[in-house]
GROMACS .gro file of C-alpha atoms in nm:
model
  404
    1MET     CA    1  -1.605   4.841   1.405
    2ALA     CA    2  -1.793   4.514   1.350
    3ALA     CA    3  -1.971   4.560   1.682
    4SER     CA    4  -2.082   4.912   1.591
    5ARG     CA    5  -2.221   4.788   1.262
    6LYS     CA    6  -2.428   4.529   1.444
    7TRP     CA    7  -2.574   4.796   1.668
    8VAL     CA    8  -2.652   5.021   1.372
    9LEU     CA    9  -2.825   4.732   1.192
   10LEU     CA   10  -3.022   4.663   1.509
   11ALA     CA   11  -3.131   5.028   1.512
   12ALA     CA   12  -3.242   4.997   1.149
   13LEU     CA   13  -3.447   4.686   1.233
   14LEU     CA   14  -3.602   4.872   1.525
   15ALA     CA   15  -3.685   5.158   1.291
   16LEU     CA   16  -3.854   4.919   1.049
   17ALA     CA   17  -4.057   4.756   1.326
   18LEU     CA   18  -4.172   5.089   1.474
   19ARG     CA   19  -4.274   5.227   1.136
   20LEU     CA   20  -4.471   4.918   1.043
   21ALA     CA   21  -4.640   4.916   1.384
   22PHE     CA   22  -4.731   5.283   1.357
   23ALA     CA   23  -4.867   5.247   1.003
   24PHE     CA   24  -5.070   4.931   1.055
   25ALA     CA   25  -5.167   4.945   1.423
   26TYR     CA   26  -5.200   5.315   1.506
   27TRP     CA   27  -5.238   5.544   1.204
   28VAL     CA   28  -5.541   5.366   1.058
   29ASN     CA   29  -5.862   5.500   0.901
   30GLU     CA   30  -5.717   5.851   0.895
   31PRO     CA   31  -5.852   6.083   0.624
   32LEU     CA   32  -5.607   6.173   0.349
   33THR     CA   33  -5.495   6.531   0.298
   34ARG     CA   34  -5.515   6.712  -0.034
   35ASP     CA   35  -5.147   6.647  -0.101
   36GLU     CA   36  -5.185   6.275  -0.035
   37ARG     CA   37  -5.487   6.246  -0.264
   38GLU     CA   38  -5.308   6.425  -0.546
   39TYR     CA   39  -4.991   6.217  -0.513
   40LEU     CA   40  -5.193   5.894  -0.518
   41SER     CA   41  -5.401   6.016  -0.813
   42LEU     CA   42  -5.087   6.074  -1.018
   43ALA     CA   43  -4.957   5.733  -0.914
   44ARG     CA   44  -5.278   5.568  -1.034
   45SER     CA   45  -5.248   5.737  -1.373
   46LEU     CA   46  -4.884   5.637  -1.408
   47ALA     CA   47  -4.960   5.278  -1.310
   48ALA     CA   48  -5.244   5.264  -1.562
   49GLY     CA   49  -5.020   5.394  -1.840
   50HIS     CA   50  -5.203   5.726  -1.877
   51GLY     CA   51  -4.898   5.939  -1.809
   52PHE     CA   52  -4.835   6.214  -1.558
   53VAL     CA   53  -5.193   6.341  -1.530
   54TYR     CA   54  -5.453   6.337  -1.257
   55ASP     CA   55  -5.700   6.053  -1.291
   56GLY     CA   56  -6.075   6.086  -1.326
   57GLU     CA   57  -6.140   6.015  -0.959
   58LEU     CA   58  -5.957   6.328  -0.850
   59ALA     CA   59  -6.082   6.534  -1.143
   60ALA     CA   60  -6.440   6.461  -1.033
   61GLY     CA   61  -6.373   6.630  -0.700
   62THR     CA   62  -6.365   6.998  -0.614
   63GLY     CA   63  -6.063   7.221  -0.642
   64ASP     CA   64  -5.798   7.259  -0.908
   65PRO     CA   65  -5.499   7.032  -0.829
   66PHE     CA   66  -5.150   7.173  -0.797
   67GLY     CA   67  -4.863   7.100  -1.030
   68ARG     CA   68  -4.644   6.831  -0.878
   69ALA     CA   69  -4.290   6.704  -0.914
   70PRO     CA   70  -4.279   6.360  -1.079
   71GLY     CA   71  -4.039   6.174  -0.852
   72TYR     CA   72  -4.263   6.080  -0.562
   73PRO     CA   73  -4.570   5.980  -0.771
   74ALA     CA   74  -4.337   5.760  -0.979
   75PHE     CA   75  -4.212   5.596  -0.659
   76LEU     CA   76  -4.569   5.541  -0.543
   77ALA     CA   77  -4.659   5.381  -0.875
   78LEU     CA   78  -4.357   5.150  -0.855
   79VAL     CA   79  -4.443   5.026  -0.503
   80GLY     CA   80  -4.814   4.970  -0.561
   81GLY     CA   81  -4.953   5.315  -0.489
   82GLY     CA   82  -5.148   5.301  -0.815
   83ARG     CA   83  -5.382   5.043  -0.667
   84GLY     CA   84  -5.663   5.115  -0.426
   85SER     CA   85  -5.971   5.328  -0.396
   86GLY     CA   86  -5.801   5.660  -0.338
   87GLU     CA   87  -5.942   5.677   0.014
   88GLU     CA   88  -5.647   5.503   0.178
   89ILE     CA   89  -5.278   5.440   0.125
   90PRO     CA   90  -5.215   5.089  -0.013
   91PRO     CA   91  -5.034   4.858   0.233
   92SER     CA   92  -4.749   4.804  -0.013
   93VAL     CA   93  -4.669   5.176   0.004
   94LEU     CA   94  -4.661   5.171   0.384
   95ILE     CA   95  -4.425   4.873   0.379
   96ALA     CA   96  -4.199   5.031   0.117
   97GLN     CA   97  -4.180   5.362   0.302
   98SER     CA   98  -4.105   5.182   0.627
   99ILE     CA   99  -3.812   5.013   0.455
  100VAL     CA  100  -3.698   5.348   0.315
  101GLY     CA  101  -3.716   5.493   0.667
  102ALA     CA  102  -3.498   5.209   0.799
  103LEU     CA  103  -3.245   5.282   0.524
  104GLY     CA  104  -3.253   5.644   0.634
  105VAL     CA  105  -3.132   5.531   0.975
  106LEU     CA  106  -2.827   5.379   0.806
  107ALA     CA  107  -2.763   5.711   0.631
  108VAL     CA  108  -2.787   5.895   0.963
  109ALA     CA  109  -2.536   5.653   1.114
  110ALA     CA  110  -2.294   5.695   0.823
  111LEU     CA  111  -2.292   6.073   0.861
  112ALA     CA  112  -2.274   6.065   1.241
  113GLY     CA  113  -1.984   5.820   1.222
  114ARG     CA  114  -1.804   6.048   0.982
  115LEU     CA  115  -1.866   6.344   1.210
  116ALA     CA  116  -1.774   6.194   1.547
  117GLY     CA  117  -1.696   5.824   1.534
  118SER     CA  118  -1.865   5.488   1.586
  119ARG     CA  119  -2.028   5.567   1.920
  120ALA     CA  120  -2.193   5.872   1.767
  121ALA     CA  121  -2.312   5.657   1.476
  122ILE     CA  122  -2.482   5.413   1.712
  123ALA     CA  123  -2.641   5.687   1.922
  124ALA     CA  124  -2.768   5.878   1.619
  125ALA     CA  125  -2.903   5.560   1.458
  126PHE     CA  126  -3.118   5.476   1.760
  127VAL     CA  127  -3.242   5.833   1.791
  128ALA     CA  128  -3.339   5.834   1.423
  129ALA     CA  129  -3.511   5.498   1.467
  130ILE     CA  130  -3.745   5.626   1.738
  131HIS     CA  131  -3.775   5.997   1.647
  132PRO     CA  132  -4.156   6.041   1.632
  133PRO     CA  133  -4.180   6.268   1.323
  134LEU     CA  134  -3.958   6.036   1.119
  135VAL     CA  135  -4.162   5.736   1.232
  136ALA     CA  136  -4.492   5.905   1.150
  137ILE     CA  137  -4.392   6.033   0.806
  138SER     CA  138  -4.357   5.676   0.679
  139ALA     CA  139  -4.732   5.628   0.722
  140ARG     CA  140  -4.823   5.931   0.511
  141ALA     CA  141  -4.827   5.971   0.134
  142PHE     CA  142  -4.592   6.267   0.151
  143SER     CA  143  -4.275   6.313  -0.052
  144GLU     CA  144  -4.081   6.373   0.270
  145ALA     CA  145  -4.101   5.999   0.345
  146LEU     CA  146  -3.884   5.929   0.041
  147PHE     CA  147  -3.681   6.248   0.040
  148TRP     CA  148  -3.519   6.250   0.384
  149PRO     CA  149  -3.309   5.934   0.337
  150LEU     CA  150  -3.216   6.039  -0.016
  151GLY     CA  151  -3.114   6.385   0.104
  152LEU     CA  152  -2.879   6.236   0.364
  153THR     CA  153  -2.735   6.002   0.102
  154LEU     CA  154  -2.671   6.305  -0.117
  155ALA     CA  155  -2.487   6.476   0.169
  156TRP     CA  156  -2.273   6.165   0.222
  157ALA     CA  157  -2.197   6.136  -0.152
  158PHE     CA  158  -2.091   6.501  -0.167
  159ASP     CA  159  -1.853   6.450   0.123
  160ARG     CA  160  -1.696   6.152  -0.053
  161ALA     CA  161  -1.659   6.346  -0.377
  162MET     CA  162  -1.488   6.633  -0.195
  163THR     CA  163  -1.240   6.419  -0.004
  164ASP     CA  164  -1.131   6.161  -0.263
  165ASP     CA  165  -0.888   6.315  -0.512
  166ARG     CA  166  -0.861   6.007  -0.731
  167ALA     CA  167  -1.230   5.926  -0.768
  168GLY     CA  168  -1.368   6.270  -0.685
  169SER     CA  169  -1.482   6.356  -1.035
  170ARG     CA  170  -1.661   6.025  -1.087
  171ARG     CA  171  -1.826   6.050  -0.750
  172ALA     CA  172  -1.921   6.410  -0.820
  173TRP     CA  173  -2.112   6.298  -1.129
  174LEU     CA  174  -2.292   6.042  -0.914
  175CYS     CA  175  -2.358   6.311  -0.654
  176GLY     CA  176  -2.506   6.536  -0.921
  177GLY     CA  177  -2.728   6.253  -1.041
  178LEU     CA  178  -2.852   6.195  -0.687
  179ALA     CA  179  -2.918   6.568  -0.654
  180GLY     CA  180  -3.118   6.566  -0.976
  181LEU     CA  181  -3.322   6.270  -0.853
  182ALA     CA  182  -3.386   6.440  -0.519
  183ILE     CA  183  -3.492   6.762  -0.696
  184LEU     CA  184  -3.744   6.563  -0.901
  185ILE     CA  185  -3.890   6.455  -0.567
  186ARG     CA  186  -3.873   6.791  -0.388
  187PRO     CA  187  -3.798   7.083  -0.623
  188GLY     CA  188  -3.692   7.309  -0.337
  189LEU     CA  189  -3.364   7.118  -0.322
  190VAL     CA  190  -3.258   7.301  -0.638
  191LEU     CA  191  -3.124   7.566  -0.399
  192TRP     CA  192  -2.867   7.310  -0.285
  193LEU     CA  193  -2.694   7.311  -0.625
  194PRO     CA  194  -2.554   7.668  -0.621
  195ILE     CA  195  -2.471   7.640  -0.251
  196ALA     CA  196  -2.281   7.312  -0.294
  197ALA     CA  197  -2.113   7.428  -0.615
  198GLY     CA  198  -2.008   7.752  -0.447
  199TRP     CA  199  -1.856   7.555  -0.160
  200ALA     CA  200  -1.667   7.329  -0.399
  201PHE     CA  201  -1.528   7.630  -0.589
  202TRP     CA  202  -1.427   7.792  -0.261
  203ARG     CA  203  -1.248   7.471  -0.161
  204ARG     CA  204  -1.067   7.479  -0.498
  205ARG     CA  205  -1.249   7.178  -0.636
  206PRO     CA  206  -1.401   7.323  -0.956
  207GLY     CA  207  -1.417   6.979  -1.115
  208VAL     CA  208  -1.644   6.855  -0.839
  209ALA     CA  209  -1.865   7.163  -0.871
  210LEU     CA  210  -1.903   7.136  -1.247
  211ALA     CA  211  -1.958   6.759  -1.238
  212CYS     CA  212  -2.230   6.798  -0.974
  213LEU     CA  213  -2.408   7.061  -1.179
  214ALA     CA  214  -2.376   6.861  -1.500
  215GLY     CA  215  -2.492   6.538  -1.336
  216ALA     CA  216  -2.800   6.710  -1.197
  217ALA     CA  217  -2.875   6.872  -1.535
  218LEU     CA  218  -2.863   6.535  -1.708
  219VAL     CA  219  -3.130   6.400  -1.473
  220ILE     CA  220  -3.353   6.707  -1.457
  221GLY     CA  221  -3.311   6.821  -1.819
  222PRO     CA  222  -3.543   6.571  -1.990
  223TRP     CA  223  -3.825   6.657  -1.751
  224THR     CA  224  -3.770   7.030  -1.806
  225VAL     CA  225  -3.793   6.974  -2.181
  226ARG     CA  226  -4.116   6.783  -2.126
  227ASN     CA  227  -4.251   7.072  -1.917
  228TYR     CA  228  -4.166   7.326  -2.188
  229SER     CA  229  -4.360   7.119  -2.437
  230HIS     CA  230  -4.650   7.083  -2.193
  231TYR     CA  231  -4.672   7.438  -2.056
  232GLY     CA  232  -4.521   7.641  -2.340
  233ARG     CA  233  -4.277   7.803  -2.095
  234VAL     CA  234  -3.976   7.702  -1.888
  235VAL     CA  235  -4.078   7.509  -1.576
  236LEU     CA  236  -3.773   7.343  -1.424
  237VAL     CA  237  -3.958   7.068  -1.234
  238ALA     CA  238  -4.311   7.160  -1.123
  239ALA     CA  239  -4.551   7.452  -1.144
  240GLU     CA  240  -4.615   7.458  -0.769
  241GLY     CA  241  -4.340   7.706  -0.685
  242GLY     CA  242  -4.552   8.011  -0.763
  243VAL     CA  243  -4.831   7.945  -0.514
  244THR     CA  244  -4.578   7.841  -0.249
  245PHE     CA  245  -4.378   8.162  -0.301
  246TRP     CA  246  -4.697   8.371  -0.293
  247THR     CA  247  -4.811   8.196   0.026
  248GLY     CA  248  -4.486   8.281   0.202
  249ASN     CA  249  -4.454   8.638   0.074
  250HIS     CA  250  -4.794   8.800   0.121
  251PRO     CA  251  -4.920   9.073   0.357
  252LEU     CA  252  -5.140   8.813   0.529
  253ALA     CA  253  -4.857   8.560   0.572
  254ARG     CA  254  -4.769   8.488   0.933
  255GLY     CA  255  -4.416   8.366   0.878
  256ASP     CA  256  -4.500   7.998   0.922
  257GLY     CA  257  -4.741   7.750   0.772
  258ASP     CA  258  -4.922   7.694   0.446
  259LEU     CA  259  -5.278   7.782   0.344
  260ALA     CA  260  -5.424   7.516   0.574
  261ALA     CA  261  -5.274   7.699   0.872
  262ASN     CA  262  -5.386   8.046   0.758
  263PRO     CA  263  -5.760   8.076   0.674
  264ASP     CA  264  -5.731   8.446   0.587
  265LEU     CA  265  -5.462   8.373   0.331
  266ALA     CA  266  -5.667   8.083   0.193
  267ARG     CA  267  -5.957   8.321   0.134
  268ALA     CA  268  -5.720   8.567  -0.036
  269LYS     CA  269  -5.609   8.287  -0.267
  270HIS     CA  270  -5.968   8.208  -0.360
  271ALA     CA  271  -6.027   8.577  -0.433
  272LEU     CA  272  -5.718   8.593  -0.656
  273ARG     CA  273  -5.828   8.278  -0.839
  274ALA     CA  274  -6.170   8.432  -0.894
  275GLN     CA  275  -6.003   8.719  -1.079
  276HIS     CA  276  -5.856   8.466  -1.323
  277ALA     CA  277  -6.153   8.247  -1.401
  278GLY     CA  278  -6.084   7.966  -1.645
  279VAL     CA  279  -5.712   7.958  -1.566
  280THR     CA  280  -5.576   7.636  -1.419
  281GLU     CA  281  -5.368   7.626  -1.103
  282GLU     CA  282  -5.060   7.543  -1.307
  283GLN     CA  283  -5.122   7.838  -1.543
  284MET     CA  284  -5.151   8.064  -1.238
  285GLU     CA  285  -4.785   8.017  -1.145
  286PRO     CA  286  -4.657   8.337  -1.317
  287VAL     CA  287  -4.945   8.532  -1.162
  288TYR     CA  288  -4.850   8.417  -0.813
  289TYR     CA  289  -4.488   8.517  -0.864
  290ARG     CA  290  -4.586   8.855  -1.009
  291GLU     CA  291  -4.822   8.937  -0.722
  292ALA     CA  292  -4.568   8.835  -0.458
  293PHE     CA  293  -4.281   9.033  -0.608
  294ARG     CA  294  -4.507   9.334  -0.652
  295TRP     CA  295  -4.592   9.337  -0.281
  296MET     CA  296  -4.231   9.277  -0.176
  297ALA     CA  297  -4.110   9.568  -0.389
  298SER     CA  298  -4.376   9.809  -0.268
  299HIS     CA  299  -4.354   9.711   0.101
  300PRO     CA  300  -3.986   9.626   0.168
  301LEU     CA  301  -3.999   9.696   0.543
  302GLN     CA  302  -4.306   9.476   0.590
  303TRP     CA  303  -4.138   9.202   0.390
  304LEU     CA  304  -3.822   9.225   0.604
  305ALA     CA  305  -4.036   9.199   0.917
  306LEU     CA  306  -4.199   8.891   0.767
  307GLU     CA  307  -3.856   8.741   0.703
  308ALA     CA  308  -3.766   8.802   1.066
  309ARG     CA  309  -4.078   8.610   1.172
  310LYS     CA  310  -3.975   8.327   0.940
  311VAL     CA  311  -3.638   8.307   1.115
  312PHE     CA  312  -3.810   8.297   1.454
  313TYR     CA  313  -4.061   8.027   1.360
  314LEU     CA  314  -3.792   7.828   1.184
  315VAL     CA  315  -3.615   7.786   1.519
  316VAL     CA  316  -3.901   7.802   1.770
  317PRO     CA  317  -4.172   7.538   1.714
  318ILE     CA  318  -4.480   7.743   1.802
  319GLY     CA  319  -4.597   7.861   1.459
  320PRO     CA  320  -4.936   7.811   1.296
  321SER     CA  321  -4.821   7.497   1.115
  322TYR     CA  322  -4.799   7.323   1.454
  323GLN     CA  323  -5.133   7.448   1.579
  324VAL     CA  324  -5.339   7.275   1.309
  325HIS     CA  325  -5.259   6.938   1.470
  326SER     CA  326  -5.384   6.779   1.790
  327ALA     CA  327  -5.208   6.845   2.120
  328ARG     CA  328  -5.069   6.491   2.116
  329TYR     CA  329  -4.923   6.534   1.768
  330TYR     CA  330  -4.779   6.874   1.857
  331ALA     CA  331  -4.607   6.734   2.166
  332ALA     CA  332  -4.464   6.439   1.971
  333SER     CA  333  -4.321   6.675   1.710
  334ALA     CA  334  -4.210   6.981   1.906
  335ILE     CA  335  -4.067   6.829   2.225
  336PRO     CA  336  -3.821   6.588   2.052
  337TYR     CA  337  -3.716   6.870   1.819
  338VAL     CA  338  -3.633   7.101   2.112
  339VAL     CA  339  -3.432   6.825   2.282
  340LEU     CA  340  -3.242   6.754   1.961
  341LEU     CA  341  -3.171   7.123   1.907
  342ALA     CA  342  -3.024   7.154   2.258
  343LEU     CA  343  -2.808   6.843   2.211
  344ALA     CA  344  -2.691   6.961   1.869
  345LEU     CA  345  -2.585   7.299   2.005
  346VAL     CA  346  -2.380   7.122   2.271
  347ALA     CA  347  -2.217   6.891   2.018
  348LEU     CA  348  -2.134   7.157   1.759
  349ARG     CA  349  -1.915   7.334   2.012
  350ARG     CA  350  -1.670   7.043   2.026
  351VAL     CA  351  -1.689   6.834   1.709
  352ALA     CA  352  -1.502   6.884   1.383
  353VAL     CA  353  -1.791   7.007   1.173
  354TYR     CA  354  -1.570   7.020   0.863
  355ARG     CA  355  -1.590   6.642   0.842
  356THR     CA  356  -1.946   6.652   0.707
  357PRO     CA  357  -1.979   6.965   0.491
  358GLY     CA  358  -2.242   6.796   0.275
  359LEU     CA  359  -2.477   6.773   0.572
  360TRP     CA  360  -2.440   7.141   0.662
  361LEU     CA  361  -2.481   7.248   0.300
  362LEU     CA  362  -2.802   7.042   0.285
  363LEU     CA  363  -2.916   7.210   0.605
  364ALA     CA  364  -2.827   7.553   0.466
  365SER     CA  365  -3.031   7.490   0.151
  366SER     CA  366  -3.329   7.392   0.365
  367VAL     CA  367  -3.298   7.709   0.573
  368VAL     CA  368  -3.273   7.924   0.258
  369ALA     CA  369  -3.581   7.750   0.113
  370CYS     CA  370  -3.776   7.826   0.430
  371LEU     CA  371  -3.679   8.193   0.409
  372VAL     CA  372  -3.757   8.217   0.036
  373PHE     CA  373  -4.091   8.041   0.077
  374PHE     CA  374  -4.198   7.974   0.436
  375PRO     CA  375  -4.106   7.744   0.725
  376SER     CA  376  -4.347   7.480   0.850
  377GLU     CA  377  -4.341   7.174   1.068
  378ARG     CA  378  -4.361   6.949   0.763
  379PHE     CA  379  -4.073   7.129   0.588
  380ARG     CA  380  -3.862   7.094   0.903
  381ILE     CA  381  -3.885   6.716   0.929
  382PRO     CA  382  -3.695   6.588   0.620
  383VAL     CA  383  -3.371   6.788   0.656
  384ILE     CA  384  -3.348   6.984   0.980
  385ASP     CA  385  -3.448   6.699   1.211
  386PRO     CA  386  -3.204   6.443   1.059
  387ALA     CA  387  -2.922   6.700   1.067
  388LEU     CA  388  -2.992   6.767   1.434
  389ILE     CA  389  -3.000   6.393   1.502
  390VAL     CA  390  -2.655   6.351   1.346
  391ALA     CA  391  -2.516   6.627   1.567
  392ALA     CA  392  -2.706   6.500   1.872
  393GLY     CA  393  -2.544   6.159   1.822
  394ALA     CA  394  -2.208   6.320   1.887
  395ALA     CA  395  -2.338   6.482   2.206
  396LEU     CA  396  -2.485   6.155   2.334
  397ALA     CA  397  -2.167   5.965   2.250
  398GLY     CA  398  -1.955   6.183   2.475
  399ARG     CA  399  -1.623   6.360   2.440
  400GLU     CA  400  -1.422   6.053   2.350
  401SER     CA  401  -1.629   5.997   2.036
  402ALA     CA  402  -1.632   6.363   1.944
  403ALA     CA  403  -1.258   6.370   1.949
  404SER     CA  404  -1.208   6.048   1.752
   0.00000   0.00000   0.00000
């Protein structure tokens, strides 16, 4: 056991070194995306004490910014993301996210060890340390860099709450709090709550289910109250869900990718915005939902065909969200994913999957989110890839570990 821990710690150190090297020696002078600029703008305002608003630098630009969840901008502000010109990610953020990525390797090892033993934990830890998308995400100002280790920690905490009769309720409250924190970082995780609670009820652990829900509500509730005061309507976490739902459920949607990967849909969005002049992007949220549901109701067969394409692109990495990147980036993202998927399918035929229900429930919530909204390469990375790595660790460890 002590030897396996040493190897896992070595994998975490390797992960830290690779992420720092990528951020400071390779991914340099790269232009920031819209999402990165908006996250850093909110971090600057928070650091300056101006609250959760976009700063003047972003407001002076073109385009109406999206509503954002508060968790990741708050993290950026805490680790120095509020400093800088807005044209680059401050070094302190890159260092902090590299450390978070290394901690994520420990979370991968913990789940892989629970699934298939110490050899699987070591194998999965090293795969997570070198997996190109997980290395690269640490150098970007994207919420996924913070979310993927927290999501795995949530899965581990749920497993502990479900298997410990004496401390289950207490751990379930902690699990709910972690879920609430993760939802404040990526609101789509809210789908995990009913899925996890339903599982707990089915396993005759209603106390765990209710404690998880209550713990999450205690964390999310104050921000929802703030949103009601700010928007004059109920917004659970952020007002970005409407445009995301509209993007994934539109006659021009391809079944994969956001507006950046679909120019025709981007033009349709501009046309819709032109019909509502003077309305902010956040105020447009009900309009987006209304338009999407109207099309879905009037064209059910087309919508079902779109859902089938979502399923296909969710599994096969050839969708538009991959094609917006360079050939080198595409190869570094798609090829490792395909290898992991093959290894995971091998492992899942011979490991006791019931040992890590939290991981599979997290994966299920990610799949549901992709079908409700849309799949994309970036949405795949924080949940699907780590889950595949955990399973692949069991395959690489061999039959002895899988049976342990």
